[in-house]
Short mmCIF file of C-alpha atoms and ligand atoms in Angstrom, two decimals:
data_model
loop_
_atom_site.label_atom_id
_atom_site.label_comp_id
_atom_site.label_asym_id
_atom_site.label_seq_id
_atom_site.Cartn_x
_atom_site.Cartn_y
_atom_site.Cartn_z
CA MET W 9 98.43 -42.52 139.79
CA LYS W 10 101.90 -43.92 140.42
CA THR W 11 102.41 -47.36 138.92
CA SER W 12 104.62 -48.31 141.85
CA LEU W 13 101.46 -48.63 143.87
CA PHE W 14 100.69 -51.79 141.99
CA THR W 15 103.82 -53.70 142.89
CA GLY W 16 103.02 -56.74 144.96
CA ILE W 17 99.35 -56.56 144.05
CA THR W 18 97.22 -59.15 145.81
CA ALA W 19 93.67 -60.41 145.76
CA GLU W 20 92.79 -57.98 148.53
CA ALA W 21 94.22 -55.09 146.56
CA ILE W 22 92.19 -56.08 143.52
CA ARG W 23 89.09 -56.22 145.65
CA ASN W 24 89.82 -52.72 146.91
CA ALA W 25 90.33 -51.62 143.30
CA GLY W 26 86.68 -52.50 142.69
CA ALA W 27 85.73 -49.98 145.31
CA PHE W 28 87.96 -47.45 143.59
CA ALA W 29 86.31 -47.85 140.17
CA HIS W 30 83.03 -47.11 141.86
CA ASP W 31 84.49 -44.00 143.49
CA VAL W 32 85.44 -42.36 140.21
CA LEU W 33 81.75 -41.97 139.51
CA ARG W 34 80.91 -40.85 143.03
CA PRO W 35 83.90 -39.12 144.59
CA THR W 36 84.42 -40.43 148.08
CA VAL W 37 87.01 -39.75 150.74
CA ARG W 38 87.47 -42.35 153.45
CA LEU W 39 88.61 -40.36 156.45
CA GLY W 40 90.06 -42.36 159.34
CA VAL W 41 89.66 -40.83 162.80
CA THR W 42 91.82 -42.52 165.38
CA GLY W 43 93.61 -41.96 168.67
CA LEU W 44 93.98 -43.84 171.92
CA SER W 45 90.91 -44.31 174.08
CA ARG W 46 89.56 -40.98 175.48
CA ALA W 47 91.60 -38.92 173.01
CA GLY W 48 88.35 -37.33 171.79
CA LYS W 49 87.34 -39.23 168.63
CA THR W 50 83.60 -39.36 169.35
CA VAL W 51 83.42 -35.68 170.30
CA PHE W 52 85.50 -34.72 167.26
CA ILE W 53 83.27 -36.55 164.79
CA THR W 54 80.05 -35.35 166.37
CA SER W 55 81.18 -31.73 166.39
CA LEU W 56 82.61 -31.86 162.88
CA VAL W 57 79.44 -33.34 161.42
CA HIS W 58 77.16 -31.03 163.36
CA ASN W 59 79.13 -27.90 162.47
CA LEU W 60 78.93 -28.82 158.80
CA ILE W 61 75.26 -29.77 158.82
CA ALA W 62 74.06 -26.88 160.97
CA GLY W 63 76.26 -24.20 159.39
CA GLY W 64 78.63 -23.61 162.29
CA ARG W 65 81.40 -21.01 162.28
CA LEU W 66 84.13 -22.46 160.05
CA PRO W 67 85.89 -19.39 158.63
CA PHE W 68 89.16 -21.23 157.92
CA PHE W 69 87.50 -24.00 155.91
CA ASP W 70 87.89 -22.60 152.38
CA PRO W 71 84.64 -23.88 150.83
CA VAL W 72 82.73 -22.16 153.66
CA ALA W 73 84.85 -18.99 153.57
CA GLN W 74 84.30 -18.76 149.81
CA GLY W 75 80.56 -19.37 150.14
CA ARG W 76 80.77 -22.52 148.01
CA LEU W 77 79.43 -25.09 150.47
CA ARG W 78 75.75 -25.54 149.58
CA ARG W 79 74.72 -28.12 152.12
CA ALA W 80 75.86 -31.08 154.16
CA TYR W 81 73.74 -34.07 155.15
CA LEU W 82 74.01 -37.66 156.34
CA GLU W 83 73.34 -40.55 153.99
CA PRO W 84 73.18 -44.32 154.52
CA GLN W 85 76.70 -45.72 154.45
CA PRO W 86 77.68 -48.12 151.65
CA ASP W 87 79.10 -50.82 153.97
CA ASP W 88 76.26 -52.83 155.47
CA ASP W 89 78.60 -54.90 157.62
CA ILE W 90 80.13 -52.02 159.61
CA PRO W 91 78.30 -50.55 162.64
CA ARG W 92 77.10 -47.00 162.03
CA PHE W 93 78.60 -44.20 164.15
CA ASP W 94 75.72 -43.30 166.44
CA TYR W 95 75.71 -39.60 165.62
CA GLU W 96 72.18 -38.91 166.84
CA ARG W 97 72.82 -40.44 170.25
CA HIS W 98 76.06 -38.51 170.76
CA LEU W 99 74.41 -35.30 169.58
CA GLY W 100 71.59 -35.97 172.04
CA GLU W 101 74.08 -36.38 174.91
CA LEU W 102 75.96 -33.19 174.06
CA THR W 103 72.79 -31.12 173.66
CA ALA W 104 70.90 -32.51 176.70
CA THR W 105 70.13 -30.29 179.68
CA PRO W 106 72.53 -30.39 181.34
CA PRO W 107 74.89 -31.47 178.54
CA ARG W 108 76.87 -34.69 179.00
CA TRP W 109 80.01 -36.01 177.30
CA PRO W 110 79.27 -39.04 175.11
CA GLN W 111 79.57 -42.53 176.52
CA ASN W 112 82.72 -44.48 175.94
CA THR W 113 82.83 -46.49 172.68
CA LYS W 114 85.11 -49.43 172.08
CA ARG W 115 84.62 -50.48 168.52
CA LEU W 116 84.94 -49.38 164.94
CA SER W 117 82.08 -47.46 163.39
CA GLN W 118 81.39 -45.46 160.29
CA LEU W 119 79.26 -42.56 159.09
CA ARG W 120 78.63 -41.18 155.61
CA LEU W 121 78.43 -37.41 155.31
CA THR W 122 77.75 -35.86 151.91
CA LEU W 123 78.81 -32.34 150.97
CA GLU W 124 77.26 -30.48 148.05
CA TYR W 125 79.32 -27.56 146.84
CA GLU W 126 79.84 -25.12 144.00
CA PRO W 127 82.85 -26.34 141.99
CA ARG W 128 85.39 -23.69 141.04
CA ARG W 129 85.99 -24.95 137.53
CA TYR W 130 83.44 -24.35 134.80
CA LEU W 131 83.72 -27.91 133.48
CA ASP W 132 83.01 -29.42 136.90
CA ARG W 133 79.99 -27.16 137.22
CA ALA W 134 78.75 -28.07 133.74
CA LEU W 135 79.16 -31.78 134.49
CA ARG W 136 77.61 -31.30 137.91
CA ARG W 137 80.63 -32.74 139.69
CA ASP W 138 79.49 -31.05 142.84
CA LYS W 139 79.15 -33.77 145.49
CA LEU W 140 81.65 -35.40 147.79
CA HIS W 141 80.90 -38.35 150.04
CA ILE W 142 82.96 -38.49 153.19
CA ASP W 143 83.02 -41.88 154.88
CA ILE W 144 84.23 -41.17 158.38
CA VAL W 145 85.72 -44.26 160.05
CA ASP W 146 86.16 -44.09 163.84
CA TYR W 147 88.52 -46.78 165.16
CA PRO W 148 90.62 -47.26 168.31
CA GLY W 149 94.29 -46.27 167.94
CA GLU W 150 95.08 -49.26 170.18
CA TRP W 151 94.37 -51.49 167.18
CA LEU W 152 97.14 -49.86 165.13
CA LEU W 153 99.66 -50.78 167.80
CA ASP W 154 99.06 -54.44 166.94
CA LEU W 155 100.93 -54.20 163.64
CA PRO W 156 104.34 -55.20 165.09
CA LEU W 157 102.77 -58.48 166.33
CA LEU W 158 102.67 -59.69 162.73
CA ASN W 159 106.46 -59.93 162.78
CA LEU W 160 106.70 -61.71 166.12
CA ASN W 161 105.95 -65.33 166.94
CA TYR W 162 104.39 -66.23 170.25
CA THR W 163 107.69 -66.91 172.03
CA GLN W 164 109.25 -63.65 170.86
CA TRP W 165 106.20 -61.61 171.77
CA SER W 166 105.90 -63.33 175.13
CA SER W 167 109.45 -62.54 176.18
CA GLN W 168 109.15 -58.95 174.91
CA ALA W 169 105.93 -58.37 176.86
CA LEU W 170 107.40 -59.94 180.01
CA LEU W 171 110.54 -57.83 179.74
CA MET W 172 108.48 -54.63 179.45
CA SER W 173 106.37 -55.62 182.42
CA ARG W 174 109.49 -56.01 184.58
CA ASP W 175 110.39 -52.38 183.98
CA ASP W 176 110.53 -50.23 187.14
CA THR W 177 107.46 -48.26 186.12
CA ARG W 178 105.34 -51.36 185.40
CA GLN W 179 106.49 -54.01 187.82
CA GLY W 180 104.07 -52.94 190.54
CA LEU W 181 101.12 -53.00 188.16
CA ALA W 182 102.04 -56.46 186.90
CA LYS W 183 102.33 -58.04 190.36
CA ASN W 184 99.16 -60.14 190.28
CA TRP W 185 99.73 -61.29 186.76
CA HIS W 186 103.38 -62.18 187.43
CA LYS W 187 102.32 -64.19 190.47
CA LEU W 188 99.69 -66.03 188.51
CA ILE W 189 101.92 -67.06 185.62
CA ALA W 190 104.73 -68.03 187.97
CA GLY W 191 102.35 -70.75 189.17
CA LEU W 192 101.66 -72.02 185.63
CA ASP W 193 103.79 -74.64 183.94
CA PRO W 194 103.91 -73.88 180.19
CA VAL W 195 104.64 -77.50 179.29
CA ALA W 196 101.81 -78.93 181.42
CA ASP W 197 98.58 -80.06 179.70
CA GLU W 198 96.46 -77.31 178.19
CA ASN W 199 93.80 -76.00 180.50
CA GLU W 200 91.04 -73.58 179.61
CA ASP W 201 90.59 -72.32 183.14
CA ALA W 202 94.29 -71.50 183.50
CA ALA W 203 94.28 -69.75 180.11
CA ARG W 204 91.30 -67.66 181.13
CA ARG W 205 92.78 -66.63 184.46
CA ALA W 206 96.11 -65.74 182.87
CA ALA W 207 94.42 -63.73 180.08
CA LYS W 208 92.32 -61.84 182.61
CA ALA W 209 95.27 -61.01 184.85
CA PHE W 210 97.26 -59.90 181.80
CA ALA W 211 94.39 -57.69 180.55
CA ASP W 212 94.02 -56.18 184.06
CA TYR W 213 97.70 -55.29 183.99
CA LEU W 214 97.35 -53.65 180.55
CA HIS W 215 94.33 -51.67 181.77
CA LYS W 216 96.31 -50.43 184.77
CA CYS W 217 99.14 -49.30 182.48
CA ARG W 218 96.68 -47.41 180.30
CA ALA W 219 94.97 -45.81 183.27
CA LYS W 220 98.35 -44.35 184.21
CA GLY W 221 98.69 -42.88 180.72
CA ASP W 222 101.21 -45.54 179.65
CA ALA W 223 100.58 -45.76 175.92
CA ALA W 224 103.39 -48.22 175.19
CA ALA W 225 102.30 -51.38 177.00
CA VAL W 226 99.22 -51.74 174.86
CA PRO W 227 99.31 -54.66 172.43
CA PRO W 228 97.35 -56.75 171.91
CA GLY W 229 95.03 -53.79 171.33
CA ARG W 230 91.82 -55.80 171.60
CA PHE W 231 92.62 -56.67 175.21
CA LEU W 232 91.90 -53.02 175.99
CA MET W 233 89.34 -52.39 173.23
CA PRO W 234 87.74 -55.79 172.60
CA GLY W 235 84.94 -54.48 170.39
CA GLU W 236 82.67 -57.36 169.46
CA LEU W 237 85.29 -59.96 170.44
CA GLU W 238 84.84 -59.83 174.20
CA GLY W 239 85.25 -63.33 175.68
CA SER W 240 86.33 -64.97 172.40
CA PRO W 241 89.13 -67.61 172.51
CA ALA W 242 91.17 -65.38 170.18
CA LEU W 243 91.45 -63.01 173.17
CA THR W 244 92.08 -65.72 175.78
CA PHE W 245 95.85 -65.92 175.90
CA SER W 246 98.73 -64.40 177.82
CA PRO W 247 102.52 -64.35 177.70
CA LEU W 248 104.08 -67.19 179.72
CA ASP W 249 107.51 -67.58 181.22
CA MET W 250 108.83 -70.24 178.85
CA PRO W 251 111.98 -72.32 179.20
CA GLN W 252 114.78 -71.21 176.85
CA ASP W 253 115.66 -73.28 173.78
CA ALA W 254 112.63 -75.53 174.05
CA SER W 255 109.57 -75.83 171.90
CA ALA W 256 105.95 -76.23 172.81
CA PRO W 257 104.98 -79.85 173.48
CA ARG W 258 101.78 -80.95 171.75
CA GLY W 259 98.68 -80.47 173.84
CA SER W 260 100.48 -78.19 176.34
CA LEU W 261 99.31 -74.87 177.76
CA TRP W 262 102.16 -73.26 175.83
CA ALA W 263 100.92 -74.76 172.53
CA MET W 264 97.39 -73.58 173.32
CA MET W 265 98.54 -70.01 173.96
CA ASP W 266 100.66 -70.11 170.81
CA ARG W 267 97.66 -71.25 168.76
CA ARG W 268 95.45 -68.51 170.14
CA TYR W 269 98.08 -65.84 169.64
CA GLU W 270 98.36 -66.89 165.99
CA ALA W 271 94.55 -66.92 165.70
CA TYR W 272 94.50 -63.38 167.05
CA LYS W 273 96.89 -62.29 164.31
CA THR W 274 95.03 -64.12 161.56
CA HIS W 275 91.45 -63.46 162.55
CA VAL W 276 91.70 -60.11 164.31
CA VAL W 277 94.77 -58.10 163.35
CA LYS W 278 94.98 -58.89 159.64
CA PRO W 279 91.27 -58.43 158.86
CA PHE W 280 91.30 -55.01 160.54
CA PHE W 281 94.23 -53.79 158.46
CA ARG W 282 92.91 -55.39 155.27
CA ASP W 283 89.23 -54.48 155.50
CA HIS W 284 89.43 -51.10 157.16
CA PHE W 285 92.86 -49.55 157.37
CA ALA W 286 93.90 -50.34 153.79
CA ARG W 287 90.86 -48.52 152.43
CA LEU W 288 91.54 -45.15 154.09
CA ASP W 289 92.52 -42.07 152.05
CA ARG W 290 93.11 -39.54 154.78
CA GLN W 291 93.77 -39.84 158.47
CA ILE W 292 93.52 -37.71 161.58
CA VAL W 293 95.30 -38.99 164.69
CA LEU W 294 93.97 -37.36 167.86
CA VAL W 295 96.47 -37.03 170.66
CA ASP W 296 95.73 -36.12 174.25
CA ALA W 297 99.08 -34.46 174.86
CA LEU W 298 97.76 -32.65 177.91
CA GLU W 299 97.08 -35.92 179.70
CA ALA W 300 100.66 -36.98 178.96
CA LEU W 301 102.00 -33.60 180.12
CA ASN W 302 100.08 -34.14 183.32
CA GLY W 303 101.85 -37.49 183.70
CA GLY W 304 105.34 -36.00 183.27
CA ALA W 305 108.39 -37.24 181.36
CA PRO W 306 107.69 -41.02 181.48
CA ALA W 307 104.17 -40.52 180.08
CA LEU W 308 105.54 -38.23 177.35
CA ARG W 309 108.17 -40.79 176.38
CA ASP W 310 105.49 -43.47 176.19
CA LEU W 311 103.30 -41.24 174.05
CA GLU W 312 106.23 -40.52 171.75
CA ARG W 313 106.79 -44.24 171.32
CA ALA W 314 103.10 -44.93 170.68
CA LEU W 315 102.99 -42.17 168.03
CA SER W 316 106.02 -43.64 166.37
CA ASP W 317 104.39 -47.10 166.29
CA ILE W 318 101.19 -45.60 164.92
CA LEU W 319 103.12 -43.80 162.19
CA LYS W 320 104.82 -47.01 161.14
CA CYS W 321 101.44 -48.29 159.99
CA PHE W 322 101.19 -45.44 157.53
CA ARG W 323 104.57 -46.17 156.04
CA PRO W 324 105.14 -49.92 156.23
CA GLY W 325 108.39 -51.43 154.96
CA ALA W 326 108.43 -52.21 151.24
CA ASN W 327 108.32 -55.99 151.67
CA SER W 328 105.96 -56.19 154.58
CA TRP W 329 102.58 -57.89 154.62
CA LEU W 330 100.88 -54.53 155.11
CA SER W 331 102.47 -52.90 152.09
CA SER W 332 101.41 -55.88 149.98
CA ILE W 333 97.74 -55.27 150.76
CA LEU W 334 97.77 -51.47 150.64
CA TYR W 335 96.15 -50.58 147.40
CA ARG W 336 95.91 -46.88 148.06
CA ARG W 337 98.23 -44.74 150.05
CA ILE W 338 97.05 -42.35 152.67
CA ASP W 339 98.15 -39.00 151.26
CA LYS W 340 97.40 -36.70 154.19
CA ILE W 341 97.87 -37.31 157.89
CA LEU W 342 97.00 -34.78 160.55
CA PHE W 343 98.19 -35.07 164.14
CA ALA W 344 95.82 -33.12 166.31
CA ALA W 345 96.43 -32.23 169.93
CA THR W 346 92.90 -32.30 171.31
CA LYS W 347 91.17 -30.45 174.15
CA ALA W 348 93.15 -27.25 173.50
CA ASP W 349 90.34 -25.41 175.32
CA HIS W 350 92.07 -26.48 178.54
CA LEU W 351 94.66 -23.83 177.72
CA HIS W 352 94.52 -20.10 177.07
CA HIS W 353 94.92 -19.32 173.36
CA THR W 354 98.35 -17.85 174.05
CA SER W 355 99.48 -21.45 174.73
CA HIS W 356 97.96 -23.10 171.66
CA ASP W 357 101.06 -22.69 169.51
CA ALA W 358 103.16 -24.14 172.32
CA LEU W 359 100.86 -27.18 172.45
CA GLU W 360 101.25 -27.64 168.69
CA ASP W 361 105.02 -27.47 169.11
CA ILE W 362 104.90 -30.16 171.77
CA VAL W 363 103.02 -32.54 169.49
CA LYS W 364 105.36 -31.66 166.62
CA CYS W 365 108.25 -32.53 168.88
CA LEU W 366 106.66 -35.83 169.97
CA ALA W 367 105.96 -36.84 166.37
CA ALA W 368 109.13 -35.39 164.82
CA GLN W 369 111.46 -38.34 165.15
CA ALA W 370 108.83 -40.74 163.89
CA ILE W 371 108.05 -38.55 160.90
CA GLU W 372 111.73 -38.25 160.03
CA ARG W 373 112.36 -41.94 160.39
CA ALA W 374 109.34 -42.93 158.37
CA ASP W 375 110.25 -40.68 155.43
CA PHE W 376 106.84 -39.45 154.40
CA ALA W 377 107.80 -38.71 150.84
CA SER W 378 104.30 -39.32 149.55
CA ALA W 379 102.13 -38.11 152.41
CA GLU W 380 101.63 -34.62 153.66
CA VAL W 381 101.79 -34.51 157.46
CA ASP W 382 100.68 -31.60 159.62
CA VAL W 383 100.06 -30.85 163.27
CA VAL W 384 97.31 -28.74 164.84
CA ALA W 385 96.12 -27.98 168.37
CA LEU W 386 92.32 -28.04 168.43
CA ALA W 387 89.26 -28.41 170.59
CA ALA W 388 86.35 -30.08 168.84
CA MET W 389 84.07 -28.81 171.61
CA ARG W 390 85.15 -25.73 173.44
CA ALA W 391 84.07 -26.11 177.06
CA THR W 392 85.76 -22.97 178.41
CA ARG W 393 85.97 -19.24 177.86
CA GLU W 394 88.97 -17.00 178.41
CA GLY W 395 89.67 -14.13 180.73
CA MET W 396 92.24 -12.56 183.01
CA ALA W 397 92.38 -13.14 186.75
CA GLU W 398 94.36 -11.36 189.44
CA ALA W 399 96.58 -13.45 191.65
CA GLY W 400 99.20 -12.02 194.00
CA GLY W 401 99.19 -8.66 192.22
CA GLU W 402 99.76 -10.38 188.88
CA SER W 403 97.26 -10.57 186.04
CA LEU W 404 97.18 -14.10 184.59
CA PRO W 405 95.53 -15.41 181.39
CA CYS W 406 92.97 -17.92 182.64
CA ILE W 407 90.31 -20.22 181.30
CA PHE W 408 86.85 -20.30 182.84
CA GLY W 409 84.60 -23.32 182.89
CA TYR W 410 82.58 -25.70 185.04
CA PRO W 411 84.90 -28.43 186.35
CA LEU W 412 83.09 -31.78 186.45
CA ALA W 413 82.01 -33.05 189.86
CA GLY W 414 84.84 -34.96 191.52
CA GLU W 415 87.69 -33.20 189.66
CA THR W 416 90.42 -31.81 191.89
CA ILE W 417 93.10 -29.10 191.78
CA ASP W 418 95.48 -28.23 194.63
CA GLY W 419 93.52 -30.42 197.01
CA ARG W 420 90.20 -28.74 196.20
CA THR W 421 87.41 -31.00 194.93
CA PHE W 422 84.77 -29.47 192.66
CA ASP W 423 81.08 -30.30 192.80
CA GLY W 424 80.24 -29.48 189.18
CA SER W 425 77.84 -26.63 189.94
CA GLN W 426 80.09 -23.59 189.74
CA GLU W 427 82.25 -21.81 187.22
CA TYR W 428 85.92 -21.36 188.07
CA GLY W 429 88.82 -19.49 186.51
CA ILE W 430 91.92 -21.64 186.25
CA PHE W 431 95.46 -20.69 185.33
CA PRO W 432 96.57 -23.86 183.57
CA GLY W 433 100.30 -23.13 183.83
CA ASP W 434 103.03 -22.45 181.30
CA LEU W 435 103.95 -25.05 178.72
CA PRO W 436 107.60 -25.63 177.93
CA GLN W 437 108.61 -23.76 174.78
CA GLY W 438 111.59 -22.85 172.66
CA PRO W 439 114.49 -24.68 171.04
CA LYS W 440 115.17 -26.86 174.10
CA ILE W 441 111.64 -28.17 174.18
CA ARG W 442 112.64 -31.83 173.80
CA GLU W 443 115.03 -31.76 176.73
CA GLU W 444 112.48 -29.88 178.79
CA LEU W 445 109.83 -32.48 178.08
CA MET W 446 111.73 -35.73 178.12
CA GLU W 447 114.61 -35.23 180.47
CA LYS W 448 113.68 -32.65 183.03
CA PRO W 449 110.48 -34.24 184.20
CA VAL W 450 107.58 -31.81 183.96
CA GLN W 451 106.42 -31.50 187.52
CA ASN W 452 103.02 -32.99 188.02
CA ASP W 453 101.73 -29.75 189.43
CA GLN W 454 103.17 -27.54 186.71
CA ILE W 455 100.24 -28.01 184.34
CA LYS W 456 96.77 -28.00 185.79
CA ILE W 457 94.24 -29.98 183.82
CA VAL W 458 90.71 -30.62 185.03
CA ARG W 459 87.85 -32.00 182.98
CA PHE W 460 85.09 -29.51 182.29
CA ARG W 461 81.41 -30.01 181.65
CA PRO W 462 80.47 -29.60 177.98
CA PRO W 463 79.33 -26.04 177.20
CA LYS W 464 75.71 -24.90 177.24
CA LEU W 465 74.98 -24.13 173.62
CA THR W 466 73.67 -20.89 172.29
CA SER W 467 72.53 -19.85 168.85
CA ALA W 468 73.38 -16.66 166.98
CA GLY W 469 69.71 -15.66 166.77
CA PRO W 470 66.16 -17.04 167.07
CA SER W 471 66.22 -18.54 163.57
CA SER W 472 69.79 -19.87 163.70
CA PRO W 473 70.45 -23.41 164.85
CA VAL W 474 72.73 -24.00 167.82
CA THR W 475 76.25 -24.99 166.84
CA PHE W 476 79.22 -26.26 168.78
CA PRO W 477 81.95 -23.79 169.69
CA HIS W 478 85.38 -25.15 168.76
CA ILE W 479 89.03 -24.19 168.33
CA ARG W 480 90.69 -24.68 164.94
CA LEU W 481 88.32 -27.44 163.87
CA ASP W 482 87.97 -25.56 160.58
CA ARG W 483 91.73 -25.56 159.99
CA ALA W 484 91.79 -29.31 160.51
CA LEU W 485 88.91 -29.72 158.06
CA ASN W 486 90.65 -27.57 155.50
CA PHE W 487 93.81 -29.63 155.66
CA LEU W 488 91.93 -32.93 155.46
CA LEU W 489 89.27 -32.10 152.87
CA GLY W 490 89.76 -28.62 151.39
CA ASP W 491 91.57 -29.85 148.27
CA ARG W 492 88.80 -32.33 147.50
CA LEU W 493 86.21 -29.57 147.24
CA LEU W 494 87.75 -27.40 144.52
N1 GDP H 505 87.18 -29.74 177.11
C1 GDP H 505 87.12 -30.65 176.15
N2 GDP H 505 87.04 -31.95 176.49
C2 GDP H 505 86.98 -32.86 175.48
C3 GDP H 505 87.00 -32.49 174.11
N3 GDP H 505 86.94 -33.63 173.37
C4 GDP H 505 86.89 -34.66 174.25
N4 GDP H 505 86.90 -34.21 175.53
C5 GDP H 505 86.92 -35.00 176.76
O1 GDP H 505 87.50 -36.25 176.49
C6 GDP H 505 86.62 -37.32 176.81
C7 GDP H 505 86.76 -38.43 175.81
O2 GDP H 505 86.27 -38.03 174.55
P1 GDP H 505 85.70 -39.09 173.50
O3 GDP H 505 85.35 -38.33 172.26
O4 GDP H 505 84.64 -39.93 174.10
O5 GDP H 505 87.03 -39.96 173.26
P2 GDP H 505 87.22 -41.28 172.39
O6 GDP H 505 87.37 -42.40 173.37
O7 GDP H 505 88.50 -41.04 171.64
O8 GDP H 505 86.05 -41.41 171.48
C8 GDP H 505 85.24 -36.66 176.82
O9 GDP H 505 84.38 -37.38 177.67
C9 GDP H 505 85.55 -35.27 177.34
O10 GDP H 505 85.66 -35.29 178.75
C10 GDP H 505 87.09 -31.09 173.79
O11 GDP H 505 87.14 -30.66 172.63
N5 GDP H 505 87.16 -30.22 174.85
MG1 MG H 506 84.71 -42.97 171.10
#
């Protein structure tokens, strides 16, 4: 272990060290699974756990390929104060007839999976070092985007948020909120009702941005993903249009908002980073690049910025608050483009290249000397099959699946009952990929993405359990965990 990790050690770090001493006896990996809402975290965790427990096809996960994985099972998690990831419910939804995608989740949860394996080294076998606990922590990526708030006071944050909202792409979405705060006097007496109305209008605006795929106008993350804090005063604030060079008079609306903003940082942002983020060993960041491709160049630029902000959390500045509480460093980070089953396999490498391109600048800037970073295109749950279809005398590589009721392509609305072959379009490729993506706007109709029903599951034989079909889930597993199962 590098001694430099102990510089700036704090009480929190010492507390985390207690957890570490415990881990030497029972090897544990804390695996963070994050991504913006709807990126596919719940489906990823459910499929990963089920494929391991039920013996799914994982030929590129070395311990399985080498026949060394003996069994995998769930165990009670060690942290009694963290909600458990509701694996059984999500499994039930995905295996129902007809299968359904899991319901939306908005909070942090955790699940302990234990792997028993045959160690490669004689000594490990003799000492029966043959178990690894994996504590999977599912948390909203929106919460990571709150880190920059720690360096901003209320006035700075307020003017930044207002400036962003006056951008051409956001102005329309912010109309109601702008109108509401224009009618509020920041130096007038504090007023709970006014604070509530402003906070609601602000949150509505943030939701509208997100619905359009705008990943940049997110913080404060709990406004979109409130978790257990819904309705709490720490979430009842909004930027205000404040007079320049003035300060908040005592008892004013401005002072009230300032106090709540600071409470949000102290009681919401810091505890998340300290109690959850700082304890992670490995991290997978799920990215719905296809949704952003669908939204064209502005959505891709926003996604690039969000990825860069997310990456900053993994490599905080040397003298920052976050680095002072980080006891362990995350040593592997995987960026995964999800839902690759929306594309024919001939496009999977291109999708990986797109995510590499979106994350490249951030990775360079952050200088990941101590962490290994990789990119993969995967589908945790493959909802389509592949085939060729004839169109206009041309044979095109298509994907076949059941589009969900209400989905549309080229003006046609699907009813969910029939299988269709879809040619999803060509992804930009090659050395000019960045220009193609960011400057020449991808036309909205160039890539065709519809949501498909989850697949009906089949088993390999009467005695085999059903498992979830996937794309490259095993490669992701191997990168994240393979070296801990030697
Ligand atoms: N076709 C396909 N769709 C997926 C896959 N993973 C997620 N989805 C879709 O994305 C939606 C959101 O996934 P979910 O796991 O709930 O996202 P979360 O908000 O990050 O937990 C699901 O309802 C599915 O429609 C996948 O591997 N393949
Ligand atoms: Mg979820």
